JSON list of C-alpha atoms in Angstrom, two decimals:
[
{"chain": "A", "resi": 39, "resn": "MET", "atom": "CA", "xyz": [-0.21, -0.10, 0.46]},
{"chain": "A", "resi": 40, "resn": "PHE", "atom": "CA", "xyz": [2.79, 2.27, 1.22]},
{"chain": "A", "resi": 41, "resn": "LEU", "atom": "CA", "xyz": [4.75, 1.84, -2.90]},
{"chain": "A", "resi": 42, "resn": "ARG", "atom": "CA", "xyz": [1.92, 1.99, -4.82]},
{"chain": "A", "resi": 43, "resn": "ASP", "atom": "CA", "xyz": [0.69, 5.43, -2.76]},
{"chain": "A", "resi": 44, "resn": "ALA", "atom": "CA", "xyz": [4.12, 7.05, -3.08]},
{"chain": "A", "resi": 45, "resn": "VAL", "atom": "CA", "xyz": [4.27, 5.61, -6.91]},
{"chain": "A", "resi": 46, "resn": "ALA", "atom": "CA", "xyz": [1.23, 7.02, -7.88]},
{"chain": "A", "resi": 47, "resn": "ALA", "atom": "CA", "xyz": [1.83, 10.50, -5.69]},
{"chain": "A", "resi": 48, "resn": "LEU", "atom": "CA", "xyz": [4.54, 10.66, -7.80]},
{"chain": "A", "resi": 49, "resn": "PRO", "atom": "CA", "xyz": [5.60, 13.88, -10.38]},
{"chain": "A", "resi": 50, "resn": "ASP", "atom": "CA", "xyz": [5.88, 12.91, -14.26]},
{"chain": "A", "resi": 51, "resn": "VAL", "atom": "CA", "xyz": [5.76, 9.12, -13.96]},
{"chain": "A", "resi": 52, "resn": "VAL", "atom": "CA", "xyz": [6.88, 7.64, -17.22]},
{"chain": "A", "resi": 53, "resn": "ALA", "atom": "CA", "xyz": [8.04, 4.33, -16.35]},
{"chain": "A", "resi": 54, "resn": "THR", "atom": "CA", "xyz": [7.83, 1.40, -13.60]},
{"chain": "A", "resi": 55, "resn": "SER", "atom": "CA", "xyz": [9.62, -1.56, -13.06]},
{"chain": "A", "resi": 56, "resn": "PRO", "atom": "CA", "xyz": [8.59, -4.23, -11.41]},
{"chain": "A", "resi": 57, "resn": "VAL", "atom": "CA", "xyz": [8.52, -4.92, -7.94]},
{"chain": "A", "resi": 58, "resn": "TYR", "atom": "CA", "xyz": [10.88, -7.31, -6.01]},
{"chain": "A", "resi": 59, "resn": "GLU", "atom": "CA", "xyz": [11.12, -8.35, -2.79]},
{"chain": "A", "resi": 60, "resn": "THR", "atom": "CA", "xyz": [13.77, -8.65, -1.08]},
{"chain": "A", "resi": 61, "resn": "ALA", "atom": "CA", "xyz": [15.05, -9.33, 2.83]},
{"chain": "A", "resi": 62, "resn": "PRO", "atom": "CA", "xyz": [16.63, -6.33, 4.21]},
{"chain": "A", "resi": 63, "resn": "VAL", "atom": "CA", "xyz": [20.40, -5.39, 4.13]},
{"chain": "A", "resi": 64, "resn": "GLY", "atom": "CA", "xyz": [21.77, -4.23, 7.49]},
{"chain": "A", "resi": 65, "resn": "GLY", "atom": "CA", "xyz": [19.59, -3.46, 10.92]},
{"chain": "A", "resi": 66, "resn": "PRO", "atom": "CA", "xyz": [17.86, -5.65, 13.50]},
{"chain": "A", "resi": 67, "resn": "SER", "atom": "CA", "xyz": [17.24, -8.61, 13.00]},
{"chain": "A", "resi": 68, "resn": "GLY", "atom": "CA", "xyz": [13.51, -9.88, 12.69]},
{"chain": "A", "resi": 69, "resn": "GLN", "atom": "CA", "xyz": [12.56, -7.68, 10.08]},
{"chain": "A", "resi": 70, "resn": "GLY", "atom": "CA", "xyz": [10.48, -8.87, 6.88]},
{"chain": "A", "resi": 71, "resn": "PRO", "atom": "CA", "xyz": [10.80, -8.53, 3.48]},
{"chain": "A", "resi": 72, "resn": "TYR", "atom": "CA", "xyz": [11.23, -5.10, 1.47]},
{"chain": "A", "resi": 73, "resn": "LEU", "atom": "CA", "xyz": [9.19, -4.28, -2.00]},
{"chain": "A", "resi": 74, "resn": "ASN", "atom": "CA", "xyz": [11.47, -2.53, -3.85]},
{"chain": "A", "resi": 75, "resn": "CYS", "atom": "CA", "xyz": [10.53, -0.95, -7.51]},
{"chain": "A", "resi": 76, "resn": "VAL", "atom": "CA", "xyz": [12.53, 1.82, -9.60]},
{"chain": "A", "resi": 77, "resn": "VAL", "atom": "CA", "xyz": [11.25, 4.89, -11.47]},
{"chain": "A", "resi": 78, "resn": "GLU", "atom": "CA", "xyz": [11.58, 6.79, -14.03]},
{"chain": "A", "resi": 79, "resn": "LEU", "atom": "CA", "xyz": [10.43, 10.30, -14.23]},
{"chain": "A", "resi": 80, "resn": "ASP", "atom": "CA", "xyz": [10.33, 12.71, -17.23]},
{"chain": "A", "resi": 81, "resn": "THR", "atom": "CA", "xyz": [10.73, 15.73, -15.18]},
{"chain": "A", "resi": 82, "resn": "GLU", "atom": "CA", "xyz": [12.49, 19.51, -14.66]},
{"chain": "A", "resi": 83, "resn": "LEU", "atom": "CA", "xyz": [12.62, 18.78, -10.97]},
{"chain": "A", "resi": 84, "resn": "GLY", "atom": "CA", "xyz": [16.50, 19.04, -9.77]},
{"chain": "A", "resi": 85, "resn": "PRO", "atom": "CA", "xyz": [18.20, 16.94, -7.47]},
{"chain": "A", "resi": 86, "resn": "ARG", "atom": "CA", "xyz": [17.20, 19.12, -4.54]},
{"chain": "A", "resi": 87, "resn": "GLU", "atom": "CA", "xyz": [13.44, 19.11, -5.66]},
{"chain": "A", "resi": 88, "resn": "LEU", "atom": "CA", "xyz": [13.48, 15.53, -6.09]},
{"chain": "A", "resi": 89, "resn": "LEU", "atom": "CA", "xyz": [15.27, 14.86, -2.12]},
{"chain": "A", "resi": 90, "resn": "GLY", "atom": "CA", "xyz": [12.07, 17.06, -1.29]},
{"chain": "A", "resi": 91, "resn": "VAL", "atom": "CA", "xyz": [9.39, 14.89, -2.86]},
{"chain": "A", "resi": 92, "resn": "ALA", "atom": "CA", "xyz": [11.44, 11.87, -1.25]},
{"chain": "A", "resi": 93, "resn": "GLN", "atom": "CA", "xyz": [10.94, 13.08, 2.00]},
{"chain": "A", "resi": 94, "resn": "ARG", "atom": "CA", "xyz": [7.36, 14.63, 1.83]},
{"chain": "A", "resi": 95, "resn": "LEU", "atom": "CA", "xyz": [6.18, 10.44, 0.69]},
{"chain": "A", "resi": 96, "resn": "GLU", "atom": "CA", "xyz": [8.75, 9.20, 3.38]},
{"chain": "A", "resi": 97, "resn": "GLU", "atom": "CA", "xyz": [6.58, 11.50, 6.11]},
{"chain": "A", "resi": 98, "resn": "ALA", "atom": "CA", "xyz": [3.47, 10.44, 4.31]},
{"chain": "A", "resi": 99, "resn": "ALA", "atom": "CA", "xyz": [3.70, 6.88, 4.79]},
{"chain": "A", "resi": 100, "resn": "GLY", "atom": "CA", "xyz": [4.62, 7.38, 8.14]},
{"chain": "A", "resi": 101, "resn": "ARG", "atom": "CA", "xyz": [8.43, 6.72, 8.33]},
{"chain": "A", "resi": 102, "resn": "GLU", "atom": "CA", "xyz": [10.21, 7.16, 11.32]},
{"chain": "A", "resi": 103, "resn": "ARG", "atom": "CA", "xyz": [14.17, 7.62, 11.75]},
{"chain": "A", "resi": 104, "resn": "GLY", "atom": "CA", "xyz": [15.52, 5.79, 14.40]},
{"chain": "A", "resi": 105, "resn": "GLU", "atom": "CA", "xyz": [18.25, 3.26, 13.81]},
{"chain": "A", "resi": 106, "resn": "ARG", "atom": "CA", "xyz": [19.80, 3.17, 10.67]},
{"chain": "A", "resi": 107, "resn": "TRP", "atom": "CA", "xyz": [18.82, 0.60, 8.68]},
{"chain": "A", "resi": 108, "resn": "GLY", "atom": "CA", "xyz": [16.06, -0.05, 10.62]},
{"chain": "A", "resi": 109, "resn": "PRO", "atom": "CA", "xyz": [12.61, -0.71, 9.84]},
{"chain": "A", "resi": 110, "resn": "ARG", "atom": "CA", "xyz": [10.46, 1.81, 8.07]},
{"chain": "A", "resi": 111, "resn": "THR", "atom": "CA", "xyz": [7.47, 2.63, 6.27]},
{"chain": "A", "resi": 112, "resn": "LEU", "atom": "CA", "xyz": [9.02, 3.82, 3.02]},
{"chain": "A", "resi": 113, "resn": "ASP", "atom": "CA", "xyz": [12.29, 4.32, 1.80]},
{"chain": "A", "resi": 114, "resn": "VAL", "atom": "CA", "xyz": [12.59, 6.68, -1.05]},
{"chain": "A", "resi": 115, "resn": "ASP", "atom": "CA", "xyz": [16.27, 7.77, -2.95]},
{"chain": "A", "resi": 116, "resn": "VAL", "atom": "CA", "xyz": [16.97, 9.46, -6.01]},
{"chain": "A", "resi": 117, "resn": "LEU", "atom": "CA", "xyz": [19.45, 6.84, -7.85]},
{"chain": "A", "resi": 118, "resn": "LEU", "atom": "CA", "xyz": [19.89, 9.58, -11.03]},
{"chain": "A", "resi": 119, "resn": "VAL", "atom": "CA", "xyz": [19.58, 12.76, -12.37]},
{"chain": "A", "resi": 120, "resn": "GLY", "atom": "CA", "xyz": [20.34, 12.64, -15.78]},
{"chain": "A", "resi": 121, "resn": "ASP", "atom": "CA", "xyz": [24.38, 13.55, -15.80]},
{"chain": "A", "resi": 122, "resn": "LEU", "atom": "CA", "xyz": [23.88, 15.73, -12.80]},
{"chain": "A", "resi": 123, "resn": "ALA", "atom": "CA", "xyz": [26.48, 14.74, -10.18]},
{"chain": "A", "resi": 124, "resn": "VAL", "atom": "CA", "xyz": [25.49, 15.90, -6.42]},
{"chain": "A", "resi": 125, "resn": "ASP", "atom": "CA", "xyz": [27.79, 15.28, -3.45]},
{"chain": "A", "resi": 126, "resn": "ASP", "atom": "CA", "xyz": [26.55, 16.98, -0.26]},
{"chain": "A", "resi": 127, "resn": "PRO", "atom": "CA", "xyz": [26.20, 15.91, 3.36]},
{"chain": "A", "resi": 128, "resn": "ASP", "atom": "CA", "xyz": [22.39, 15.20, 3.00]},
{"chain": "A", "resi": 129, "resn": "LEU", "atom": "CA", "xyz": [22.34, 14.24, -1.16]},
{"chain": "A", "resi": 130, "resn": "VAL", "atom": "CA", "xyz": [24.77, 12.44, -2.94]},
{"chain": "A", "resi": 131, "resn": "VAL", "atom": "CA", "xyz": [23.55, 11.79, -6.76]},
{"chain": "A", "resi": 132, "resn": "PRO", "atom": "CA", "xyz": [24.20, 9.37, -8.62]},
{"chain": "A", "resi": 133, "resn": "HIS", "atom": "CA", "xyz": [23.45, 7.25, -5.51]},
{"chain": "A", "resi": 134, "resn": "PRO", "atom": "CA", "xyz": [26.74, 6.61, -3.26]},
{"chain": "A", "resi": 135, "resn": "ARG", "atom": "CA", "xyz": [25.81, 2.36, -3.12]},
{"chain": "A", "resi": 136, "resn": "MET", "atom": "CA", "xyz": [23.77, 2.08, -6.13]},
{"chain": "A", "resi": 137, "resn": "TYR", "atom": "CA", "xyz": [25.78, -0.31, -7.52]},
{"chain": "A", "resi": 138, "resn": "GLU", "atom": "CA", "xyz": [26.25, -2.16, -5.11]},
{"chain": "A", "resi": 139, "resn": "ARG", "atom": "CA", "xyz": [22.65, -3.27, -4.34]},
{"chain": "A", "resi": 140, "resn": "ARG", "atom": "CA", "xyz": [20.78, -6.20, -6.11]},
{"chain": "A", "resi": 141, "resn": "PHE", "atom": "CA", "xyz": [17.73, -4.92, -4.79]},
{"chain": "A", "resi": 142, "resn": "VAL", "atom": "CA", "xyz": [18.30, -1.26, -7.14]},
{"chain": "A", "resi": 143, "resn": "LEU", "atom": "CA", "xyz": [20.26, -3.13, -9.55]},
{"chain": "A", "resi": 144, "resn": "ALA", "atom": "CA", "xyz": [17.55, -5.95, -10.44]},
{"chain": "A", "resi": 145, "resn": "PRO", "atom": "CA", "xyz": [14.40, -3.55, -11.17]},
{"chain": "A", "resi": 146, "resn": "LEU", "atom": "CA", "xyz": [16.74, -0.53, -13.26]},
{"chain": "A", "resi": 147, "resn": "ALA", "atom": "CA", "xyz": [17.70, -3.43, -15.38]},
{"chain": "A", "resi": 148, "resn": "ASP", "atom": "CA", "xyz": [14.30, -4.30, -16.08]},
{"chain": "A", "resi": 149, "resn": "LEU", "atom": "CA", "xyz": [13.61, -0.19, -16.68]},
{"chain": "A", "resi": 150, "resn": "ALA", "atom": "CA", "xyz": [16.75, 0.80, -17.83]},
{"chain": "A", "resi": 151, "resn": "PRO", "atom": "CA", "xyz": [19.09, -2.07, -18.64]},
{"chain": "A", "resi": 152, "resn": "GLU", "atom": "CA", "xyz": [21.48, 0.75, -20.63]},
{"chain": "A", "resi": 153, "resn": "LEU", "atom": "CA", "xyz": [22.28, 1.88, -16.71]},
{"chain": "A", "resi": 154, "resn": "VAL", "atom": "CA", "xyz": [23.46, -0.84, -15.27]},
{"chain": "A", "resi": 155, "resn": "PRO", "atom": "CA", "xyz": [26.69, -2.56, -15.81]},
{"chain": "A", "resi": 156, "resn": "ALA", "atom": "CA", "xyz": [27.62, -5.62, -17.74]},
{"chain": "A", "resi": 157, "resn": "GLY", "atom": "CA", "xyz": [28.28, -8.85, -15.56]},
{"chain": "A", "resi": 158, "resn": "TRP", "atom": "CA", "xyz": [26.17, -6.94, -12.44]},
{"chain": "A", "resi": 159, "resn": "GLU", "atom": "CA", "xyz": [24.35, -10.35, -11.81]},
{"chain": "A", "resi": 160, "resn": "ALA", "atom": "CA", "xyz": [28.07, -12.22, -11.33]},
{"chain": "A", "resi": 161, "resn": "ARG", "atom": "CA", "xyz": [29.35, -9.43, -8.70]},
{"chain": "A", "resi": 162, "resn": "VAL", "atom": "CA", "xyz": [26.56, -8.39, -6.59]},
{"chain": "A", "resi": 163, "resn": "ALA", "atom": "CA", "xyz": [25.68, -10.19, -3.24]},
{"chain": "A", "resi": 164, "resn": "GLY", "atom": "CA", "xyz": [21.56, -10.55, -2.05]},
{"chain": "A", "resi": 165, "resn": "GLU", "atom": "CA", "xyz": [18.62, -12.15, -3.70]},
{"chain": "A", "resi": 166, "resn": "VAL", "atom": "CA", "xyz": [15.13, -10.63, -5.55]},
{"chain": "A", "resi": 167, "resn": "HIS", "atom": "CA", "xyz": [12.21, -12.35, -5.66]},
{"chain": "A", "resi": 168, "resn": "PRO", "atom": "CA", "xyz": [9.44, -10.96, -8.56]},
{"chain": "A", "resi": 169, "resn": "ALA", "atom": "CA", "xyz": [6.68, -9.99, -5.83]},
{"chain": "A", "resi": 170, "resn": "GLY", "atom": "CA", "xyz": [4.74, -8.50, -9.68]},
{"chain": "A", "resi": 171, "resn": "ARG", "atom": "CA", "xyz": [4.13, -4.91, -9.89]},
{"chain": "A", "resi": 172, "resn": "ILE", "atom": "CA", "xyz": [2.35, -1.77, -9.00]}
]
C-alpha cells in the first residue's frame, strides 16, 4: 500500500519497474522483507527538489527515522538525475551504493538496462524475488 501510494504521488512518472521482494540489508534482526522498485520520471525537478518529494512521501507513509537500516514504512532514494552529480552531506547523486545493491540493480535493469554495468549479476550479493507490478 505505501509503495503503490508513493508511486502514484510521484510527479511525471514515465515508467515503473516490476516490484521485487528482498530481505533487509543491515539493521536489526527480525525485520520482514522489503518491496523495491525503480521509477523513471521525466521532470524538470532537480536533485534537491526530488529529495524534498522523497522526504514528503516518506513522511506521508509514517516513516520514523530511528535506527540506521531499521524498519521503515517507506524509503525513497534519488538514484540518478540525468548526468547531474551532487555530493552534499544529505544528498549524493548518483546514489553512492546503488551499484552494490541487487535490490536496486534488478529493477533498474528491467527499466533501463543501459544504466546497469554488464555482468552485475555475478558481482552483487543478495537475492531478489519478483513480487508483481505496482
